[in-house]
Short mmCIF file of C-alpha atoms in Angstrom, two decimals:
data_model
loop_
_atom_site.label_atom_id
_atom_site.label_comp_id
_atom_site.label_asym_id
_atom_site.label_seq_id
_atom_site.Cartn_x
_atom_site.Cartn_y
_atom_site.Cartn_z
CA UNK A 1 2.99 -34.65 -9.68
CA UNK A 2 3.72 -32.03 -6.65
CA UNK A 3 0.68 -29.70 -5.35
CA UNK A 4 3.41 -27.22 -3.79
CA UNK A 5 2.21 -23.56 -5.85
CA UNK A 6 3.02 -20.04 -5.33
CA UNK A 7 0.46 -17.07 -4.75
CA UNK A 8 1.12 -13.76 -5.43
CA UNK A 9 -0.65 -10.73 -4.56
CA UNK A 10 -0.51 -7.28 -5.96
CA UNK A 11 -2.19 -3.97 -5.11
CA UNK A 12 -2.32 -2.16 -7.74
CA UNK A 13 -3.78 1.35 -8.50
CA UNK A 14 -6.90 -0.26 -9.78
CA UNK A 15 -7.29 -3.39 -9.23
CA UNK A 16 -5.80 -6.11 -6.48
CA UNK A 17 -4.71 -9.35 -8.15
CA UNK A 18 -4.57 -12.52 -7.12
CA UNK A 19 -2.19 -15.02 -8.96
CA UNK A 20 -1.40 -18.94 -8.51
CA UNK A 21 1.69 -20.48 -10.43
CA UNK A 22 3.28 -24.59 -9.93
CA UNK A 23 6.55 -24.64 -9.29
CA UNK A 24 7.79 -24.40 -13.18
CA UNK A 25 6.02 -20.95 -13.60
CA UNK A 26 2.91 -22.41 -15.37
CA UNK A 27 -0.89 -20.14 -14.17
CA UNK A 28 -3.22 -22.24 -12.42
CA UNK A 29 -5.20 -19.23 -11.68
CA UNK A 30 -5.64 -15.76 -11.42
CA UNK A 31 -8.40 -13.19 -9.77
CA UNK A 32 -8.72 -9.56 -10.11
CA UNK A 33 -10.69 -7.44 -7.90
CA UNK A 34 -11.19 -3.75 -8.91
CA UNK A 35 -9.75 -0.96 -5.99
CA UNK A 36 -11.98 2.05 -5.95
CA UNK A 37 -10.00 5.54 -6.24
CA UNK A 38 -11.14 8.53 -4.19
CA UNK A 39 -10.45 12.25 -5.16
CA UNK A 40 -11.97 14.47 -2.62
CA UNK A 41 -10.20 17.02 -3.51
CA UNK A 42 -8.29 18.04 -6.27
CA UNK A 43 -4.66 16.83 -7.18
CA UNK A 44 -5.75 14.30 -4.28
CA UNK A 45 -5.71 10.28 -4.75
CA UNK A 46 -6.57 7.54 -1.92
CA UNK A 47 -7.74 4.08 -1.49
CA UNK A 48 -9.16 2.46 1.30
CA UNK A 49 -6.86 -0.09 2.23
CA UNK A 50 -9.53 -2.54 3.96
CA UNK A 51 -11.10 -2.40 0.52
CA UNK A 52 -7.66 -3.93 -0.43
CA UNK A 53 -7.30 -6.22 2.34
CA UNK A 54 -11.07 -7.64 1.64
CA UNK A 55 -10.53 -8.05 -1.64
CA UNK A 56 -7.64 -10.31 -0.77
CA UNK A 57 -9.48 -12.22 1.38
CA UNK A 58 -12.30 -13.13 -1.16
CA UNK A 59 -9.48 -13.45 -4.29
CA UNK A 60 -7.62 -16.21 -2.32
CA UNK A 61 -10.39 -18.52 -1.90
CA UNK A 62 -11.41 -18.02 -5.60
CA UNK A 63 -7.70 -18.78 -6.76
CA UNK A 64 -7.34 -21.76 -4.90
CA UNK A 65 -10.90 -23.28 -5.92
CA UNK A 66 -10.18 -22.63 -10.02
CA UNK A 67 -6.73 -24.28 -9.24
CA UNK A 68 -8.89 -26.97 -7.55
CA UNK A 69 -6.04 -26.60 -4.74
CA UNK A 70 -6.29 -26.21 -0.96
CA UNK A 71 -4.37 -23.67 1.42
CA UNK A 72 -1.91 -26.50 2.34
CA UNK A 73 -0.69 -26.40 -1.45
CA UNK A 74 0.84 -23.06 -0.84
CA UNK A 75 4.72 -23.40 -0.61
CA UNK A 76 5.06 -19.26 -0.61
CA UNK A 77 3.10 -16.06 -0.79
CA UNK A 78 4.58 -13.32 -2.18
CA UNK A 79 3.28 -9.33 -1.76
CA UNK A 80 3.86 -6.38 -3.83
CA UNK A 81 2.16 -2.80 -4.68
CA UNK A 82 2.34 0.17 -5.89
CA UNK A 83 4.60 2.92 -4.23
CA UNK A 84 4.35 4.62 -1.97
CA UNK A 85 1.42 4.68 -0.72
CA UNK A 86 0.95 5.61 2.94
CA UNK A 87 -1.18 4.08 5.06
CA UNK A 88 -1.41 5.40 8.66
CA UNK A 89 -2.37 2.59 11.44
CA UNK A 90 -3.52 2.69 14.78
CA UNK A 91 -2.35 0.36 18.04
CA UNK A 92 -5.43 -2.25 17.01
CA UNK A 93 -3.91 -2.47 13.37
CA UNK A 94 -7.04 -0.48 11.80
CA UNK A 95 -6.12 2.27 9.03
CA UNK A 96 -6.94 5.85 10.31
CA UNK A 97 -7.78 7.05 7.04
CA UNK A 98 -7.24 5.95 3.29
CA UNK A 99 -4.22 6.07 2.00
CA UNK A 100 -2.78 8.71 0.26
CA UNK A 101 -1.68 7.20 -2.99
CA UNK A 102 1.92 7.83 -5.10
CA UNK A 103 0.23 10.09 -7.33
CA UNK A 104 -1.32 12.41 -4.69
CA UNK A 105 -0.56 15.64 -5.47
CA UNK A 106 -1.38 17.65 -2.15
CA UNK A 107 1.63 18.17 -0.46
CA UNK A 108 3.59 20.34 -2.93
CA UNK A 109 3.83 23.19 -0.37
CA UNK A 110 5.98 20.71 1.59
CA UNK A 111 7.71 19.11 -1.07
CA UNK A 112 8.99 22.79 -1.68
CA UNK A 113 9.91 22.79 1.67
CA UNK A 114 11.63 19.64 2.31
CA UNK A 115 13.71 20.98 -0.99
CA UNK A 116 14.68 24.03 0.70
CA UNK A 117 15.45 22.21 4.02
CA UNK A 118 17.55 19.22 2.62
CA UNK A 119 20.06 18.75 0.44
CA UNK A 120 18.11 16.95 -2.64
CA UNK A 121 21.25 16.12 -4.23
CA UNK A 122 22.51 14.25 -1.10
CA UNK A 123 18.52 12.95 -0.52
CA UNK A 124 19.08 11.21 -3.97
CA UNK A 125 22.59 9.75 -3.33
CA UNK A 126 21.17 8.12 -0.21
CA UNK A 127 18.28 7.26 -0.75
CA UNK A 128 18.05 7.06 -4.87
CA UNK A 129 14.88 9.37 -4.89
CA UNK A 130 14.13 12.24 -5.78
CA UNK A 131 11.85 14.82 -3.40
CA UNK A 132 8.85 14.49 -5.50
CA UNK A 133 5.09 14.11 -4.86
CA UNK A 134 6.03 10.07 -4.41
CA UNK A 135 7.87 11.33 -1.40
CA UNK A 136 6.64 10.05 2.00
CA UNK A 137 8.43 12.78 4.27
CA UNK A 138 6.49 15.61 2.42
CA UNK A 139 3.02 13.71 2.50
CA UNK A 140 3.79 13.05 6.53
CA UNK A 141 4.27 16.64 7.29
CA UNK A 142 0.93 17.76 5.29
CA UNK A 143 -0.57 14.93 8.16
CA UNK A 144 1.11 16.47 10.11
CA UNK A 145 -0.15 20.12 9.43
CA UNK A 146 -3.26 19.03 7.94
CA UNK A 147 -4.44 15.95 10.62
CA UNK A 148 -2.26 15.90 13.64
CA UNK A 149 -5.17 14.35 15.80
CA UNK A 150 -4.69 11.13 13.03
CA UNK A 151 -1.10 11.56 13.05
CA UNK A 152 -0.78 11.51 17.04
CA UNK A 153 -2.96 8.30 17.25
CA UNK A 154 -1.16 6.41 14.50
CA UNK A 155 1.45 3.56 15.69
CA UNK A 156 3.03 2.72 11.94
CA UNK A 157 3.49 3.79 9.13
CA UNK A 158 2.94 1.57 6.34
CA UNK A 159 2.83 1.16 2.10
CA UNK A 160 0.31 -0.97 0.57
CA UNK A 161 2.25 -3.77 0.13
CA UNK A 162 3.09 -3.73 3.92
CA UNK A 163 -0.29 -3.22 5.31
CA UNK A 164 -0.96 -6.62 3.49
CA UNK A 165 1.82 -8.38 4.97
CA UNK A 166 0.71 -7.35 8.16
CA UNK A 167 -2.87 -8.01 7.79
CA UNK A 168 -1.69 -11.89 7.18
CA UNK A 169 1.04 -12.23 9.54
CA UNK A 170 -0.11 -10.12 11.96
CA UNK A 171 3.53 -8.62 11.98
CA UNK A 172 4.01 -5.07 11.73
#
């Protein structure tokens, strides 16, 4: 019988969960951590995404010990999450604030101005999205407007699902 299994990682809007799987699909094991949602303001919505990243690092350990497997079993991790989220980082890696999240509402001022500014039809032909609040160009102008001292000191520009990738492989 082969050890190789999968693990796959999702951050989700609540929670971040941790799955295991053999190579025919079967569940050896799965963890769920909850993800705590901030509203400081209204229409606002952000995580912290070293919440995320710590609850991956406690989930992983407690997938592989109910699958009674060790790190060495793992043919492939996979990463997803919701989107998009948008996580400004720093040089060191570090998040300069939380994220804003796909259902943030605050940038509607710029949303309306992207509109006026762009072409949305051509937006959606190239891109397949609309100019909506899910938007990242509207949400990185209200930074911009809103934070430029965060905005000036970040080095990427990542989604959830990306900030994880990075936090393992230490690839941007």
């Amino acid at each position: 019988m082969s050890s190789a299994c999968l693990l796959g990682i999702d951050i989700g809007t609540t929670a971040t969960k941790v799955i295991m799987i053999d190579a025919k699909g079967n569940i050896l094991a799965e963890v769920l951590r909850p993800a705590t949602l901030y509203s400081p303001n209204s229409n606002w919505a952000e995580e912290d995404a070293n919440q995320w990243w710590d609850n991956v690092c406690q989930a992983i350990p407690e997938c592989l010990s109910a699958a009674s497997r060790r790190a060495s079993d793992l043919e492939a991790i996979g990463v997803s999450g919701m989107v998009p989220t948008l996580i400004l980082v720093d040089e060191s890696g570090q998040p300069l604030r939380r994220s804003i999240q796909q259902n943030d509402a605050r940038s509607h001022i710029e949303i309306d101005y992207f509109k006026a500014h762009t072409n949305p039809e051509d937006v959606f032909r190239r891109t397949g999205s609309a100019i909506t609040q899910q938007s990242i160009g509207p949400k990185l102008l209200w930074i911009s407007k809103n934070q430029p001292d965060l905005l000036a000191k970040t080095k990427w520009v990542m989604g959830s699902y990306d900030y994880i990738n990075y936090k393992l492989t230490g690839q941007p």
